[in-house]
Every structure is written in C-alpha cells, then in structure tokens.
Amino acid sequence: MTAATKADVAPLTPEQRADFDRDGYLMIRGALDSDETARYSAALDRVYEEEKAAGRLSPEGSMHKLSAATSVPEMAELLNHPKTFHYVWSMIGWNFHVYHSHVDVHPPIEGKRPFRFEWHQDGGRQNREIETDPRPMLSVKLAYFFSDLSEPGRGNTKIVPGSHKWNRIDGPPRRDVEWPDPPGAIEVTGEAGDVLFFDRRIWHARSDNYSDVTRRVAFFGFTPRWIRARDEVEDLPNRSWWNDLDPVQQQLLGGCAPTGDHGWGHYPDQTPVYQWLAERDLLDPEYPPLKP
Ligand SMILES: O=C(O)CCC(=O)C(=O)O
C-alpha cells in the first residue's frame, strides 16, 4: 500500500475545498499503487466469474453488484484507505457510514446497445422530497478505478462539472428516447489507481464501453448515519472476516450501534471515526460536521 504522508491525515486544503465546491468533484491521482490495483482487480474478477456462473450478468455481460465490501470483502480496506479517507471526513465529518456502494465490471460491448438516458443525481427520493434549491449535499462518493480509463470511450463516468448546484437538467420524455448529453458534459478519465471523489448531486451517467478495455470500478457512497443504508450489511458481524476489520471500517459498514440514539450520533466519544479524528486533533470547531 502506498505509504500515508502528512497530507493524507490532514483536512483538505482551502483550495481543494474551494475546487470541490465549485466543480462538485476532485480527482485523486495515484491513490492505489500497482500491487493494490492488481489485487482488487483479481478479487473483482473472482466475483465476476461467480456471478457469470450463476447467470447473473446483464445481457451484455456486465456486472453491477451492490454492497461493495459485502460482495468483495477485500474491498473493506478501501473504506478508509489512507489516500482517500481524508477527502471523505473533511467533507462530512465523523458521523457517517456507507449507505450505497457497488462494484462494476463492464467488458467491451459488441454491437450497439439500445439508448437509455442515464443522467441522474445520487440519492433517489432525496431529490424529490427535499424542498431546497440547491439541494443539500448529504453524501459524497469515491470511485476507485482498477482499469486504465485514461481515454474516453471505455465506459467512463460522464459528469457535468459544476452541476451539483442544479436541481434539474433537461431530459427526454422517456428514458429510451435519444437525447443529447447536457451542455458541458465530460467523460472522466484516469489511470488504474486513480479515484474520482464527487458530490452526490453532480449530474452523472455511465457511458457505454465500445473500446477493447474491460472497465473495473468500485463505488462507495458515504452519508450521515441518520440516513438509512441501502447496502446489505445486516449479517456482516457474523462473517469470518468481520473481526479483521478495524473499528472505523466496522462503523462504516453499520457495525457501530446501527439503531437508536447511538446510531444517530448522540455519543461521539463512542464512535470510532470521532475517536480517530480526536486522537489526531483533526476535529474543527469552525466546520459543523467536525465540531468537537
Ligand atoms: O458507473 C458509472 O460510471 C456511474 C455510476 C453511477 O451512476 C453512480 O455511481 O451513481
């Protein structure tokens, strides 16, 4: 694993925060070294082969499997990886968990896939049931690249930089009606080992992979614990690998008092991410999610 530097256990700089607030995303280049990338790719391929054998791939042969760490236990290490974790806590504090995560494998598509308008903000009903304009951030997401996505056309994630403050974009009357990408859309490119960090409100969509490269990515969405998790985590404390996780990883997978007042964050001193930040003097009275 790439060694953690002083910057990895420090909050984002004012410049990084300003860039994130303006653009709705940041790229974390070279977060994983080549050994890590190879290890997670191999783990993902193992699960892909299992899903294939069980007949659970899409008609094009792709895999979109929910609950990343439950599905690929090796990936629990990515929950608080030293190169990415400070992006997450810098933005949403200590009282959070993973509410939605997935591991995706998209081999090259043969032929042409029927059109489907995929542009969305994360959060589902949050986008309909909250009345503010813009909507609140509520969650942030990490996308770890395990393939070389340095060229567009490899099924890259498309985003509209700066669109996280927009409550709507124009779209077709039905999702199967061909419609252009929103103005300003780009395909996010990155090497294997790079990570995309984004505000869940940024308008984004997956693109189709007509290249000859299989796209492998893992996504982790982090949100306050007072928002219910969608991932399958109920049974995790019974898994053989659960006790190998550190307390922070267990918190992020719902293991730290998932219900009741503690689960809402009423006891910071008993909450692993709070303890971790307090021990390193990283709490910040000036930023509400990090107030001691
Ligand atoms: O696979 C992608 O590029 C996009 C994933 C996505 O839509 C999401 O994480 O909400």
PDB file of N, CA, C and O in Angstrom, residues 21 41 49 65 91-92 112 118 128 140 147-148 158 190 198 203 210 258 260 267 283:
ATOM      1  N   ASP A  21     -16.173  22.704  -4.059  1.00  0.00           N
ATOM      2  CA  ASP A  21     -17.421  23.468  -4.003  1.00  0.00           C
ATOM      3  C   ASP A  21     -17.780  24.025  -5.385  1.00  0.00           C
ATOM      4  O   ASP A  21     -18.948  24.068  -5.755  1.00  0.00           O
ATOM      5  N   SER A  41      -8.402  -5.872  -8.586  1.00  0.00           N
ATOM      6  CA  SER A  41      -8.911  -6.341  -9.884  1.00  0.00           C
ATOM      7  C   SER A  41      -9.131  -7.841  -9.849  1.00  0.00           C
ATOM      8  O   SER A  41     -10.140  -8.348 -10.345  1.00  0.00           O
ATOM      9  N   GLU A  49     -16.642 -13.862 -12.101  1.00  0.00           N
ATOM     10  CA  GLU A  49     -16.778 -15.250 -12.592  1.00  0.00           C
ATOM     11  C   GLU A  49     -17.881 -15.986 -11.824  1.00  0.00           C
ATOM     12  O   GLU A  49     -18.627 -16.772 -12.403  1.00  0.00           O
ATOM     13  N   LYS A  65     -22.840  -4.942  -9.067  1.00  0.00           N
ATOM     14  CA  LYS A  65     -23.212  -5.667  -7.861  1.00  0.00           C
ATOM     15  C   LYS A  65     -23.187  -4.718  -6.672  1.00  0.00           C
ATOM     16  O   LYS A  65     -22.183  -4.043  -6.421  1.00  0.00           O
ATOM     17  N   MET A  91     -15.201  16.417   4.317  1.00  0.00           N
ATOM     18  CA  MET A  91     -16.465  16.966   3.827  1.00  0.00           C
ATOM     19  C   MET A  91     -17.652  16.594   4.697  1.00  0.00           C
ATOM     20  O   MET A  91     -18.580  17.395   4.827  1.00  0.00           O
ATOM     21  N   ILE A  92     -17.666  15.379   5.284  1.00  0.00           N
ATOM     22  CA  ILE A  92     -18.891  15.014   6.009  1.00  0.00           C
ATOM     23  C   ILE A  92     -18.668  14.654   7.482  1.00  0.00           C
ATOM     24  O   ILE A  92     -19.598  14.214   8.148  1.00  0.00           O
ATOM     25  N   LYS A 112     -24.474  -2.598 -30.850  1.00  0.00           N
ATOM     26  CA  LYS A 112     -24.890  -1.304 -30.284  1.00  0.00           C
ATOM     27  C   LYS A 112     -25.978  -1.550 -29.254  1.00  0.00           C
ATOM     28  O   LYS A 112     -26.946  -2.254 -29.497  1.00  0.00           O
ATOM     29  N   GLU A 118     -29.254   8.004 -18.910  1.00  0.00           N
ATOM     30  CA  GLU A 118     -28.770   7.545 -17.595  1.00  0.00           C
ATOM     31  C   GLU A 118     -28.435   8.687 -16.646  1.00  0.00           C
ATOM     32  O   GLU A 118     -27.989   8.454 -15.527  1.00  0.00           O
ATOM     33  N   ARG A 128     -36.507  14.236  -4.796  1.00  0.00           N
ATOM     34  CA  ARG A 128     -37.903  14.636  -4.967  1.00  0.00           C
ATOM     35  C   ARG A 128     -38.484  15.217  -3.699  1.00  0.00           C
ATOM     36  O   ARG A 128     -39.419  16.002  -3.738  1.00  0.00           O
ATOM     37  N   VAL A 140     -21.243  11.959  -0.252  1.00  0.00           N
ATOM     38  CA  VAL A 140     -20.132  12.054  -1.211  1.00  0.00           C
ATOM     39  C   VAL A 140     -19.750  10.630  -1.615  1.00  0.00           C
ATOM     40  O   VAL A 140     -20.064   9.669  -0.895  1.00  0.00           O
ATOM     41  N   SER A 147      -9.032  -0.154 -13.782  1.00  0.00           N
ATOM     42  CA  SER A 147      -8.641  -0.335 -15.188  1.00  0.00           C
ATOM     43  C   SER A 147      -8.078   0.975 -15.690  1.00  0.00           C
ATOM     44  O   SER A 147      -8.325   2.029 -15.095  1.00  0.00           O
ATOM     45  N   ASP A 148      -7.414   0.898 -16.813  1.00  0.00           N
ATOM     46  CA  ASP A 148      -6.899   2.119 -17.438  1.00  0.00           C
ATOM     47  C   ASP A 148      -8.057   2.816 -18.160  1.00  0.00           C
ATOM     48  O   ASP A 148      -8.487   2.383 -19.229  1.00  0.00           O
ATOM     49  N   LYS A 158     -19.564   9.847 -16.981  1.00  0.00           N
ATOM     50  CA  LYS A 158     -19.715  11.204 -17.523  1.00  0.00           C
ATOM     51  C   LYS A 158     -20.246  12.094 -16.398  1.00  0.00           C
ATOM     52  O   LYS A 158     -21.103  11.652 -15.610  1.00  0.00           O
ATOM     53  N   GLY A 190      -8.957   8.570 -16.194  1.00  0.00           N
ATOM     54  CA  GLY A 190      -7.972   8.335 -15.140  1.00  0.00           C
ATOM     55  C   GLY A 190      -7.288   7.001 -15.353  1.00  0.00           C
ATOM     56  O   GLY A 190      -7.820   6.101 -16.010  1.00  0.00           O
ATOM     57  N   PHE A 198     -16.672  12.597  -5.609  1.00  0.00           N
ATOM     58  CA  PHE A 198     -17.699  13.535  -6.082  1.00  0.00           C
ATOM     59  C   PHE A 198     -18.845  13.736  -5.111  1.00  0.00           C
ATOM     60  O   PHE A 198     -19.145  12.890  -4.277  1.00  0.00           O
ATOM     61  N   TRP A 203     -24.530  15.936 -11.594  1.00  0.00           N
ATOM     62  CA  TRP A 203     -25.245  15.142 -12.601  1.00  0.00           C
ATOM     63  C   TRP A 203     -24.227  14.232 -13.284  1.00  0.00           C
ATOM     64  O   TRP A 203     -23.181  14.711 -13.753  1.00  0.00           O
ATOM     65  N   TYR A 210     -17.428   0.776 -25.728  1.00  0.00           N
ATOM     66  CA  TYR A 210     -17.212   0.186 -27.048  1.00  0.00           C
ATOM     67  C   TYR A 210     -15.713   0.054 -27.354  1.00  0.00           C
ATOM     68  O   TYR A 210     -15.319  -0.085 -28.500  1.00  0.00           O
ATOM     69  N   PRO A 258     -26.057   0.328  15.140  1.00  0.00           N
ATOM     70  CA  PRO A 258     -26.807   0.765  13.965  1.00  0.00           C
ATOM     71  C   PRO A 258     -28.174   1.377  14.280  1.00  0.00           C
ATOM     72  O   PRO A 258     -28.751   2.039  13.436  1.00  0.00           O
ATOM     73  N   GLY A 260     -31.051   3.260  17.242  1.00  0.00           N
ATOM     74  CA  GLY A 260     -31.182   4.037  18.474  1.00  0.00           C
ATOM     75  C   GLY A 260     -30.356   5.301  18.457  1.00  0.00           C
ATOM     76  O   GLY A 260     -29.796   5.700  17.439  1.00  0.00           O
ATOM     77  N   TYR A 267     -23.578   9.804  20.758  1.00  0.00           N
ATOM     78  CA  TYR A 267     -22.459   9.508  21.660  1.00  0.00           C
ATOM     79  C   TYR A 267     -21.143   9.550  20.878  1.00  0.00           C
ATOM     80  O   TYR A 267     -20.514   8.520  20.626  1.00  0.00           O
ATOM     81  N   LEU A 283     -10.498  17.341  14.695  1.00  0.00           N
ATOM     82  CA  LEU A 283     -11.832  17.936  14.796  1.00  0.00           C
ATOM     83  C   LEU A 283     -11.676  19.446  14.614  1.00  0.00           C
ATOM     84  O   LEU A 283     -10.586  19.991  14.802  1.00  0.00           O
TER      85      LEU A 283
END
